[in-house]
């Protein structure tokens, strides 16, 4: 059943950012991919907009990332708290992911979106979001992807990639 406009809470009017605003550009690398995060702030220091540029990405992925940043910026300007975005998007998983170089506050990221919102949480909310042990970035062999499935039936056990690699021998150089 379609919802009517009166079913939604009133949307706050947008709080315009000043024409010349403070902010910064953060350059980092996530899993070998360079990301530029640009911020725009209100005069009181609140975050009002973000811009994301990922090098080595396809035009489609760059466009999606740009549209996502615009949507977050519109939400911030209409009064949605940054903490809501942090809770929704921290620990989002997709490639590229891995070690973060260029930002000592966030050492690992499960995606570029995860990095962005964990970085914003540190810099604008004053809180550090550390992954729980089970949320650590997956590594090759014996990682979360190779954990036993939670199924009601027993599945045949296949050797992990790490175990298969151990069986390989170098026979000549």
mmCIF file of C-alpha atoms in Angstrom:
data_model
loop_
_atom_site.group_PDB
_atom_site.id
_atom_site.type_symbol
_atom_site.label_atom_id
_atom_site.label_comp_id
_atom_site.label_asym_id
_atom_site.label_seq_id
_atom_site.Cartn_x
_atom_site.Cartn_y
_atom_site.Cartn_z
ATOM 1 C CA UNK A 1 0.000 0.000 0.000
ATOM 2 C CA UNK A 2 1.596 3.330 -1.012
ATOM 3 C CA UNK A 3 2.338 5.748 1.768
ATOM 4 C CA UNK A 4 0.977 9.268 1.740
ATOM 5 C CA UNK A 5 3.077 12.367 2.450
ATOM 6 C CA UNK A 6 1.209 12.954 5.719
ATOM 7 C CA UNK A 7 2.434 9.528 6.934
ATOM 8 C CA UNK A 8 5.983 10.858 7.105
ATOM 9 C CA UNK A 9 7.404 13.108 9.801
ATOM 10 C CA UNK A 10 7.919 16.710 8.755
ATOM 11 C CA UNK A 11 11.263 17.253 7.083
ATOM 12 C CA UNK A 12 13.346 20.031 8.594
ATOM 13 C CA UNK A 13 14.234 22.815 6.182
ATOM 14 C CA UNK A 14 17.781 22.688 4.913
ATOM 15 C CA UNK A 15 20.314 24.713 6.872
ATOM 16 C CA UNK A 16 22.438 26.364 4.180
ATOM 17 C CA UNK A 17 26.184 26.107 4.430
ATOM 18 C CA UNK A 18 28.111 29.383 4.271
ATOM 19 C CA UNK A 19 29.392 30.239 0.765
ATOM 20 C CA UNK A 20 32.975 30.039 2.015
ATOM 21 C CA UNK A 21 33.320 27.254 4.559
ATOM 22 C CA UNK A 22 35.907 25.465 6.597
ATOM 23 C CA UNK A 23 36.745 21.841 6.028
ATOM 24 C CA UNK A 24 39.609 19.601 5.089
ATOM 25 C CA UNK A 25 40.735 17.018 2.564
ATOM 26 C CA UNK A 26 41.935 13.649 3.875
ATOM 27 C CA UNK A 27 43.958 11.474 1.487
ATOM 28 C CA UNK A 28 44.246 7.827 2.461
ATOM 29 C CA UNK A 29 44.708 4.437 0.889
ATOM 30 C CA UNK A 30 42.378 1.504 1.621
ATOM 31 C CA UNK A 31 43.578 -1.835 0.343
ATOM 32 C CA UNK A 32 45.826 -0.071 -2.189
ATOM 33 C CA UNK A 33 43.090 2.268 -3.527
ATOM 34 C CA UNK A 34 43.468 6.007 -2.938
ATOM 35 C CA UNK A 35 40.467 7.821 -1.473
ATOM 36 C CA UNK A 36 40.013 11.560 -1.026
ATOM 37 C CA UNK A 37 37.476 12.602 1.632
ATOM 38 C CA UNK A 38 36.551 16.281 1.586
ATOM 39 C CA UNK A 39 34.424 17.914 4.279
ATOM 40 C CA UNK A 40 32.481 21.156 4.517
ATOM 41 C CA UNK A 41 31.590 22.583 7.921
ATOM 42 C CA UNK A 42 29.154 25.098 9.349
ATOM 43 C CA UNK A 43 30.584 28.095 11.202
ATOM 44 C CA UNK A 44 30.028 26.270 14.509
ATOM 45 C CA UNK A 45 32.165 23.299 13.388
ATOM 46 C CA UNK A 46 29.332 20.855 12.600
ATOM 47 C CA UNK A 47 29.730 18.688 9.529
ATOM 48 C CA UNK A 48 27.517 19.877 6.678
ATOM 49 C CA UNK A 49 28.761 18.036 3.590
ATOM 50 C CA UNK A 50 31.145 15.380 2.366
ATOM 51 C CA UNK A 51 32.653 14.589 -0.993
ATOM 52 C CA UNK A 52 34.291 11.273 -1.896
ATOM 53 C CA UNK A 53 36.727 10.597 -4.728
ATOM 54 C CA UNK A 54 38.113 7.103 -5.243
ATOM 55 C CA UNK A 55 40.890 6.712 -7.765
ATOM 56 C CA UNK A 56 41.213 3.475 -9.742
ATOM 57 C CA UNK A 57 37.437 3.085 -9.836
ATOM 58 C CA UNK A 58 35.101 2.677 -12.761
ATOM 59 C CA UNK A 59 32.958 5.612 -13.855
ATOM 60 C CA UNK A 60 29.848 3.839 -12.559
ATOM 61 C CA UNK A 61 31.340 3.235 -9.121
ATOM 62 C CA UNK A 62 32.606 6.833 -8.908
ATOM 63 C CA UNK A 63 29.129 8.098 -9.831
ATOM 64 C CA UNK A 64 27.503 5.909 -7.159
ATOM 65 C CA UNK A 65 30.005 7.092 -4.558
ATOM 66 C CA UNK A 66 29.356 10.718 -5.533
ATOM 67 C CA UNK A 67 25.569 10.239 -5.334
ATOM 68 C CA UNK A 68 25.945 8.564 -1.941
ATOM 69 C CA UNK A 69 28.038 11.483 -0.630
ATOM 70 C CA UNK A 70 25.438 13.946 -1.924
ATOM 71 C CA UNK A 71 22.639 12.033 -0.204
ATOM 72 C CA UNK A 72 24.544 12.051 3.103
ATOM 73 C CA UNK A 73 25.234 15.785 2.680
ATOM 74 C CA UNK A 74 21.543 16.513 2.060
ATOM 75 C CA UNK A 75 20.652 14.508 5.159
ATOM 76 C CA UNK A 76 23.157 16.416 7.283
ATOM 77 C CA UNK A 77 21.840 19.746 6.001
ATOM 78 C CA UNK A 78 18.265 18.715 6.855
ATOM 79 C CA UNK A 79 19.182 17.967 10.462
ATOM 80 C CA UNK A 80 19.925 14.248 10.482
ATOM 81 C CA UNK A 81 22.531 13.608 13.138
ATOM 82 C CA UNK A 82 25.915 12.313 11.957
ATOM 83 C CA UNK A 83 25.670 9.555 14.585
ATOM 84 C CA UNK A 84 22.704 8.084 12.676
ATOM 85 C CA UNK A 85 24.837 7.771 9.541
ATOM 86 C CA UNK A 86 27.760 6.340 11.536
ATOM 87 C CA UNK A 87 25.552 3.641 13.054
ATOM 88 C CA UNK A 88 24.073 2.790 9.655
ATOM 89 C CA UNK A 89 27.256 2.638 7.573
ATOM 90 C CA UNK A 90 30.191 1.745 9.842
ATOM 91 C CA UNK A 91 31.431 -1.788 9.091
ATOM 92 C CA UNK A 92 29.806 -1.940 5.659
ATOM 93 C CA UNK A 93 31.678 -4.659 3.759
ATOM 94 C CA UNK A 94 32.772 -4.516 0.124
ATOM 95 C CA UNK A 95 35.990 -4.145 -1.837
ATOM 96 C CA UNK A 96 38.324 -2.373 -1.617
ATOM 97 C CA UNK A 97 39.011 -3.137 2.020
ATOM 98 C CA UNK A 98 41.992 -3.778 4.252
ATOM 99 C CA UNK A 99 44.798 -1.752 5.766
ATOM 100 C CA UNK A 100 44.324 2.017 5.891
ATOM 101 C CA UNK A 101 47.405 4.109 5.155
ATOM 102 C CA UNK A 102 47.401 7.827 5.860
ATOM 103 C CA UNK A 103 45.092 8.004 8.881
ATOM 104 C CA UNK A 104 46.424 6.741 12.220
ATOM 105 C CA UNK A 105 42.942 6.950 13.805
ATOM 106 C CA UNK A 106 41.558 4.158 11.571
ATOM 107 C CA UNK A 107 43.965 1.290 10.922
ATOM 108 C CA UNK A 108 41.690 -1.175 9.079
ATOM 109 C CA UNK A 109 38.522 -0.743 7.054
ATOM 110 C CA UNK A 110 36.006 -3.245 5.729
ATOM 111 C CA UNK A 111 35.194 -0.839 2.848
ATOM 112 C CA UNK A 112 35.716 2.772 1.831
ATOM 113 C CA UNK A 113 32.298 3.619 3.309
ATOM 114 C CA UNK A 114 33.327 1.965 6.585
ATOM 115 C CA UNK A 115 36.496 4.081 6.607
ATOM 116 C CA UNK A 116 34.608 7.323 5.885
ATOM 117 C CA UNK A 117 32.122 6.939 8.731
ATOM 118 C CA UNK A 118 34.655 5.667 11.254
ATOM 119 C CA UNK A 119 36.894 8.641 10.354
ATOM 120 C CA UNK A 120 33.978 11.078 10.702
ATOM 121 C CA UNK A 121 33.045 9.518 14.070
ATOM 122 C CA UNK A 122 36.561 10.190 15.356
ATOM 123 C CA UNK A 123 36.820 13.725 14.003
ATOM 124 C CA UNK A 124 33.297 15.082 14.510
ATOM 125 C CA UNK A 125 31.775 12.935 17.267
ATOM 126 C CA UNK A 126 34.920 12.363 19.313
ATOM 127 C CA UNK A 127 34.496 8.621 19.445
ATOM 128 C CA UNK A 128 36.614 5.760 18.217
ATOM 129 C CA UNK A 129 34.815 2.797 16.719
ATOM 130 C CA UNK A 130 37.003 -0.263 16.965
ATOM 131 C CA UNK A 131 35.944 -3.570 15.429
ATOM 132 C CA UNK A 132 35.183 -6.419 17.767
ATOM 133 C CA UNK A 133 37.504 -9.398 17.423
ATOM 134 C CA UNK A 134 34.986 -11.266 15.275
ATOM 135 C CA UNK A 135 34.574 -8.166 13.067
ATOM 136 C CA UNK A 136 38.280 -7.898 12.223
ATOM 137 C CA UNK A 137 39.084 -7.745 8.520
ATOM 138 C CA UNK A 138 39.027 -11.223 6.977
ATOM 139 C CA UNK A 139 42.348 -12.678 5.892
ATOM 140 C CA UNK A 140 43.112 -15.491 3.480
ATOM 141 C CA UNK A 141 42.564 -18.872 5.111
ATOM 142 C CA UNK A 142 40.772 -19.557 8.371
ATOM 143 C CA UNK A 143 38.813 -16.286 8.093
ATOM 144 C CA UNK A 144 35.139 -15.572 8.528
ATOM 145 C CA UNK A 145 34.386 -16.774 4.991
ATOM 146 C CA UNK A 146 35.634 -20.248 5.884
ATOM 147 C CA UNK A 147 33.776 -20.615 9.184
ATOM 148 C CA UNK A 148 31.445 -23.553 9.573
ATOM 149 C CA UNK A 149 28.004 -22.698 8.183
ATOM 150 C CA UNK A 150 25.099 -22.444 10.597
ATOM 151 C CA UNK A 151 22.878 -24.960 8.830
ATOM 152 C CA UNK A 152 20.705 -27.691 10.320
ATOM 153 C CA UNK A 153 22.372 -30.322 8.148
ATOM 154 C CA UNK A 154 25.943 -31.529 8.106
ATOM 155 C CA UNK A 155 27.861 -30.495 5.016
ATOM 156 C CA UNK A 156 31.000 -32.222 3.758
ATOM 157 C CA UNK A 157 34.137 -30.571 5.131
ATOM 158 C CA UNK A 158 36.494 -29.293 2.444
ATOM 159 C CA UNK A 159 40.079 -28.342 3.153
ATOM 160 C CA UNK A 160 40.636 -24.612 3.531
ATOM 161 C CA UNK A 161 42.714 -22.725 0.949
ATOM 162 C CA UNK A 162 45.477 -22.381 3.547
ATOM 163 C CA UNK A 163 45.556 -26.156 4.086
ATOM 164 C CA UNK A 164 45.636 -26.757 0.320
ATOM 165 C CA UNK A 165 48.573 -24.323 -0.044
ATOM 166 C CA UNK A 166 50.521 -26.121 2.703
ATOM 167 C CA UNK A 167 50.331 -29.297 0.628
ATOM 168 C CA UNK A 168 52.170 -27.634 -2.289
ATOM 169 C CA UNK A 169 55.920 -28.259 -2.595
ATOM 170 C CA UNK A 170 58.526 -26.331 -4.573
ATOM 171 C CA UNK A 171 60.270 -28.882 -6.781
ATOM 172 C CA UNK A 172 62.708 -26.725 -8.709
ATOM 173 C CA UNK A 173 63.986 -23.228 -9.312
#
